[in-house]
Coordinates of C-alpha atoms in Angstrom, one line a residue:
M711 CA 18.9 -31.9 -77.6
G712 CA 17.9 -34.8 -75.3
V713 CA 19.2 -38.3 -75.9
A714 CA 16.6 -41.0 -75.9
L715 CA 17.7 -44.0 -73.9
M716 CA 16.4 -47.4 -75.0
A717 CA 15.6 -49.9 -72.2
T718 CA 17.8 -53.0 -72.4
H719 CA 16.7 -56.5 -71.6
V720 CA 19.1 -59.3 -70.7
F721 CA 18.0 -62.4 -72.5
N722 CA 16.9 -65.3 -70.3
W723 CA 15.7 -68.4 -71.9
R724 CA 13.2 -68.9 -69.0
D725 CA 11.4 -65.9 -70.4
I726 CA 10.2 -68.0 -73.3
V727 CA 7.9 -71.0 -73.0
T728 CA 9.5 -73.8 -71.1
T729 CA 8.5 -77.4 -70.4
R730 CA 8.7 -78.6 -66.8
Y731 CA 9.6 -82.3 -66.1
K732 CA 8.9 -84.2 -63.0
V733 CA 11.4 -87.1 -62.4
V734 CA 11.2 -90.0 -59.9
L735 CA 14.7 -91.1 -59.1
A736 CA 16.2 -94.1 -57.2
Y737 CA 19.8 -94.2 -56.0
D738 CA 22.2 -96.2 -53.8
G739 CA 23.4 -93.6 -51.4
T740 CA 26.6 -95.5 -50.4
N741 CA 29.0 -93.5 -52.5
F742 CA 27.2 -90.1 -52.3
A743 CA 27.9 -87.3 -49.9
G744 CA 24.2 -86.7 -49.7
F745 CA 21.7 -85.2 -52.2
Q746 CA 22.6 -81.5 -52.0
R747 CA 25.5 -80.2 -54.1
Q748 CA 28.7 -79.6 -52.1
P749 CA 32.1 -78.4 -53.2
H750 CA 34.5 -81.1 -54.2
Q751 CA 32.0 -83.8 -53.2
R752 CA 30.1 -86.4 -55.2
T753 CA 26.4 -85.7 -54.6
V754 CA 23.1 -86.8 -56.2
E755 CA 22.3 -83.3 -57.3
Q756 CA 25.7 -82.9 -58.9
V757 CA 25.5 -86.1 -61.0
V758 CA 21.9 -85.6 -62.1
T759 CA 22.5 -81.9 -63.0
K760 CA 25.5 -83.0 -65.1
A761 CA 23.4 -85.6 -66.9
V762 CA 20.4 -83.2 -67.5
N763 CA 22.7 -80.5 -69.0
K764 CA 24.5 -83.1 -71.1
M765 CA 21.2 -84.4 -72.4
A766 CA 20.1 -80.8 -73.2
K767 CA 23.3 -80.4 -75.2
D768 CA 24.8 -77.6 -73.1
P769 CA 22.0 -75.0 -73.1
V770 CA 22.6 -71.3 -73.1
E771 CA 22.0 -71.2 -69.3
P772 CA 22.7 -74.2 -67.0
I773 CA 19.6 -76.2 -66.2
V774 CA 18.9 -76.3 -62.4
I775 CA 17.2 -79.2 -60.7
Y776 CA 15.0 -79.0 -57.6
G777 CA 14.6 -82.0 -55.3
A778 CA 11.7 -82.9 -53.0
G779 CA 14.1 -83.3 -50.0
R780 CA 17.7 -83.7 -49.1
T781 CA 19.1 -87.1 -48.1
D782 CA 22.3 -87.4 -46.1
A783 CA 25.5 -89.2 -47.0
G784 CA 24.8 -93.0 -47.2
V785 CA 21.0 -92.6 -47.3
H786 CA 19.2 -94.4 -50.2
A787 CA 16.1 -93.6 -52.2
F788 CA 13.5 -95.5 -54.1
G789 CA 11.4 -92.5 -54.9
Q790 CA 13.2 -89.2 -54.6
T791 CA 11.4 -86.7 -56.8
L792 CA 12.8 -83.6 -58.6
H793 CA 11.9 -81.2 -61.4
F794 CA 13.6 -79.1 -64.0
D795 CA 12.7 -77.0 -67.0
L796 CA 13.8 -77.3 -70.6
P797 CA 13.3 -74.6 -73.3
Y798 CA 11.7 -77.1 -75.5
E799 CA 9.6 -80.3 -75.2
I800 CA 10.9 -83.9 -75.4
N801 CA 8.8 -87.0 -75.0
P802 CA 9.0 -88.1 -71.3
E803 CA 10.1 -91.6 -72.2
G804 CA 12.9 -90.0 -74.3
V805 CA 14.0 -88.0 -71.3
R806 CA 14.0 -91.1 -69.0
R807 CA 16.0 -93.2 -71.5
G808 CA 18.4 -90.3 -72.2
L809 CA 19.1 -89.6 -68.6
N810 CA 19.6 -93.3 -67.8
S811 CA 22.1 -93.6 -70.5
M812 CA 24.2 -90.8 -68.9
L813 CA 23.7 -91.5 -65.2
P814 CA 26.2 -93.6 -63.1
M815 CA 25.2 -97.2 -62.2
D816 CA 24.1 -96.2 -58.7
T817 CA 21.4 -93.9 -59.9
I818 CA 18.4 -94.6 -62.1
V819 CA 15.4 -92.6 -63.4
K820 CA 12.2 -94.6 -62.7
A821 CA 9.6 -92.3 -64.3
V822 CA 9.3 -88.9 -66.1
S823 CA 6.2 -86.8 -66.7
I824 CA 5.4 -83.4 -68.0
V825 CA 3.8 -81.2 -65.3
P826 CA 2.4 -77.7 -65.1
N827 CA 4.9 -74.9 -64.9
D828 CA 3.9 -74.0 -61.4
F829 CA 4.6 -77.5 -60.1
H830 CA 7.4 -77.6 -57.5
A831 CA 9.0 -80.9 -56.3
R832 CA 9.7 -79.5 -52.8
Y833 CA 6.8 -77.2 -52.0
D834 CA 3.9 -79.1 -53.5
T835 CA 4.4 -82.3 -51.4
V836 CA 1.5 -83.5 -49.3
G837 CA 3.4 -86.3 -47.7
K838 CA 6.6 -88.5 -47.6
R839 CA 7.2 -92.1 -46.8
Y840 CA 10.5 -93.5 -45.3
W841 CA 11.6 -97.0 -44.7
Y842 CA 14.3 -98.1 -42.3
R843 CA 16.1 -101.5 -42.0
A844 CA 17.7 -102.3 -38.6
Y845 CA 20.0 -105.4 -38.6
Q846 CA 20.7 -107.0 -35.2
N847 CA 24.0 -108.9 -34.8
E848 CA 27.0 -108.8 -32.5
F849 CA 29.2 -108.1 -35.5
V850 CA 28.7 -106.1 -38.7
D851 CA 27.6 -108.2 -41.6
P852 CA 29.9 -107.1 -44.6
F853 CA 27.1 -107.8 -47.1
K854 CA 24.5 -105.8 -45.2
R855 CA 26.6 -102.9 -43.9
H856 CA 25.7 -100.5 -46.7
Y857 CA 22.0 -101.2 -46.7
T858 CA 21.0 -101.7 -43.1
G859 CA 21.7 -100.0 -39.8
H860 CA 23.8 -102.2 -37.5
F861 CA 22.6 -102.7 -33.9
K862 CA 24.8 -104.9 -31.7
F863 CA 22.1 -105.7 -29.2
A864 CA 18.8 -107.4 -30.0
A865 CA 15.5 -105.6 -29.6
D866 CA 12.1 -107.0 -28.6
I867 CA 9.7 -106.3 -31.5
D868 CA 6.7 -106.5 -29.2
R869 CA 8.0 -103.6 -27.1
I870 CA 8.7 -101.5 -30.2
Q871 CA 5.2 -102.2 -31.6
Q872 CA 3.6 -101.1 -28.3
A873 CA 5.5 -97.8 -28.3
I874 CA 5.6 -96.8 -31.9
G875 CA 1.9 -95.6 -32.1
D876 CA 2.7 -92.8 -29.7
L877 CA 4.7 -91.1 -32.5
E878 CA 1.6 -90.9 -34.7
G879 CA -0.4 -87.6 -34.9
R880 CA 0.6 -83.9 -34.9
H881 CA 3.4 -83.1 -32.5
D882 CA 6.3 -80.8 -31.9
F883 CA 9.3 -83.1 -32.7
S884 CA 12.0 -80.8 -31.2
T885 CA 13.3 -83.8 -29.3
F886 CA 13.8 -85.7 -32.5
V887 CA 15.6 -83.1 -34.7
A888 CA 19.4 -82.9 -35.0
S889 CA 21.4 -79.8 -34.6
G890 CA 22.0 -78.1 -37.9
S891 CA 18.3 -78.1 -38.9
Q892 CA 17.2 -75.0 -40.8
A893 CA 13.6 -75.5 -39.8
H894 CA 12.2 -73.0 -37.3
D895 CA 8.9 -74.8 -36.9
H896 CA 9.3 -78.4 -35.5
V897 CA 5.6 -79.3 -35.7
R898 CA 5.0 -82.2 -38.0
E899 CA 2.2 -84.8 -38.5
I900 CA 3.0 -88.5 -38.7
Y901 CA 0.1 -90.3 -40.4
S902 CA 1.4 -93.8 -39.9
A903 CA 4.3 -95.4 -38.0
K904 CA 4.8 -99.2 -38.1
A905 CA 7.4 -101.8 -37.2
W906 CA 7.8 -105.5 -37.9
A907 CA 10.4 -108.2 -37.7
L908 CA 11.5 -110.4 -40.5
P909 CA 11.0 -114.2 -39.9
D910 CA 14.6 -114.8 -38.6
E911 CA 14.1 -111.8 -36.2
R912 CA 17.6 -110.5 -37.1
E913 CA 16.1 -107.6 -39.0
I914 CA 13.5 -105.1 -37.8
Q915 CA 11.9 -102.8 -40.4
F916 CA 10.2 -99.5 -39.8
E917 CA 8.0 -97.4 -42.0
F918 CA 6.9 -93.8 -41.4
C919 CA 4.5 -91.7 -43.5
G920 CA 4.0 -88.1 -42.6
S921 CA 3.5 -84.5 -43.7
G922 CA 7.2 -84.0 -43.7
F923 CA 10.3 -84.9 -41.6
L924 CA 12.9 -82.8 -39.9
Y925 CA 16.7 -83.2 -40.2
N926 CA 17.5 -86.8 -39.0
Q927 CA 14.1 -87.2 -37.5
V928 CA 13.5 -90.7 -38.8
R929 CA 16.9 -91.9 -37.7
I930 CA 16.4 -90.4 -34.2
M931 CA 13.0 -92.0 -33.8
V932 CA 14.4 -95.4 -34.9
A933 CA 17.2 -95.0 -32.3
V934 CA 14.7 -94.4 -29.5
L935 CA 12.5 -97.3 -30.6
M936 CA 15.4 -99.6 -30.7
E937 CA 16.4 -98.5 -27.2
I938 CA 12.9 -99.2 -26.1
G939 CA 13.1 -102.7 -27.7
Q940 CA 16.4 -103.3 -25.9
G941 CA 14.9 -102.4 -22.6
R942 CA 16.9 -99.3 -22.2
R943 CA 13.8 -97.1 -22.2
A944 CA 10.3 -97.6 -20.9
V945 CA 7.6 -98.6 -23.4
D946 CA 5.6 -95.5 -22.5
C947 CA 8.5 -93.0 -22.7
I948 CA 7.6 -91.3 -26.0
P949 CA 4.9 -88.9 -24.8
A950 CA 7.4 -87.5 -22.2
L951 CA 10.1 -87.2 -24.8
L952 CA 7.8 -85.2 -27.1
A953 CA 6.7 -83.0 -24.2
A954 CA 10.3 -82.3 -23.3
K955 CA 11.2 -80.7 -26.6
D956 CA 14.8 -81.4 -25.8
R957 CA 17.3 -83.2 -28.1
E958 CA 19.4 -84.1 -25.1
Q959 CA 16.7 -86.5 -24.1
A960 CA 17.1 -88.5 -27.2
R961 CA 20.8 -88.2 -28.3
G962 CA 21.1 -91.4 -30.4
T963 CA 20.9 -91.4 -34.2
A964 CA 20.4 -94.6 -36.2
P965 CA 23.0 -95.3 -38.9
A966 CA 22.4 -93.6 -42.3
A967 CA 22.8 -96.9 -44.3
G968 CA 19.5 -98.3 -43.1
L969 CA 17.3 -95.3 -44.3
Y970 CA 15.5 -95.2 -47.6
M971 CA 13.3 -92.4 -49.0
K972 CA 10.5 -94.6 -50.3
K973 CA 7.9 -92.2 -51.8
V974 CA 6.9 -88.6 -52.1
Y975 CA 3.2 -87.7 -52.4
Y976 CA 1.7 -84.8 -54.4
E977 CA -1.9 -85.9 -54.5
Q978 CA -4.1 -86.4 -51.4
N979 CA -6.0 -89.3 -53.0
E980 CA -2.8 -91.3 -53.6
L981 CA -1.6 -90.6 -50.1
Q982 CA -4.9 -91.7 -48.6
A983 CA -5.0 -94.9 -50.7
D984 CA -1.5 -95.8 -49.6
L985 CA -2.4 -95.2 -45.9
I986 CA -5.3 -97.7 -46.3
K987 CA -3.1 -100.2 -48.2
Y988 CA -0.2 -100.1 -45.7

């Protein structure tokens, strides 16, 4: 007599209807070893994941978060975006308040919304905006050291402004990517690249908006622009650097403390409106 075998199914709560939440997060990166989880390190992903699972009251399966991008140790964010799923629905304002009551003081949830279940914080982006603060002084300012990149020698903002436009457009940014990058395609489009000096001219600020950015790309671009401003490179050197596709031609990297992930875009109309505004 044959024995009938019944198919078995391992229960997975993601098989049932879930609710996907999009979260906009700000954090002071000073005491984080970056965004991505690392063994025995304090990271943004680690503290947010812990808070989400605590809020969900220890679900059957751990809740996983997915971020729009990885920031390095010491890099800050005004608008990092992530998503996660819950096996039930909670009012978004309740999620925001609940997470903020559990997160450490260097991290805050700015906004929460319910999104379609096919939304992905990383793969659905249409653009990102980064801000960089470069502080010029012979010595490090102890009150600025965690929030600006220190540059010992002063740079001429006029030279920087003449050069920065050459970074705009669609280019192969192989010269401007650090070793360790997992990206095989180094072609990216920069929609807008701007620089300005604050009134006392001690601080120069940069803002870049693009389709996406490679590992350390913004910090390498800032380092090159500051070298141009200091007269260590020609104003018209950027096209040749792009053509070289050689990291050895641009070896400097601006300090992490001056970099901020400002905003992540998911809608073309919002991106275009900001490009007009800024």
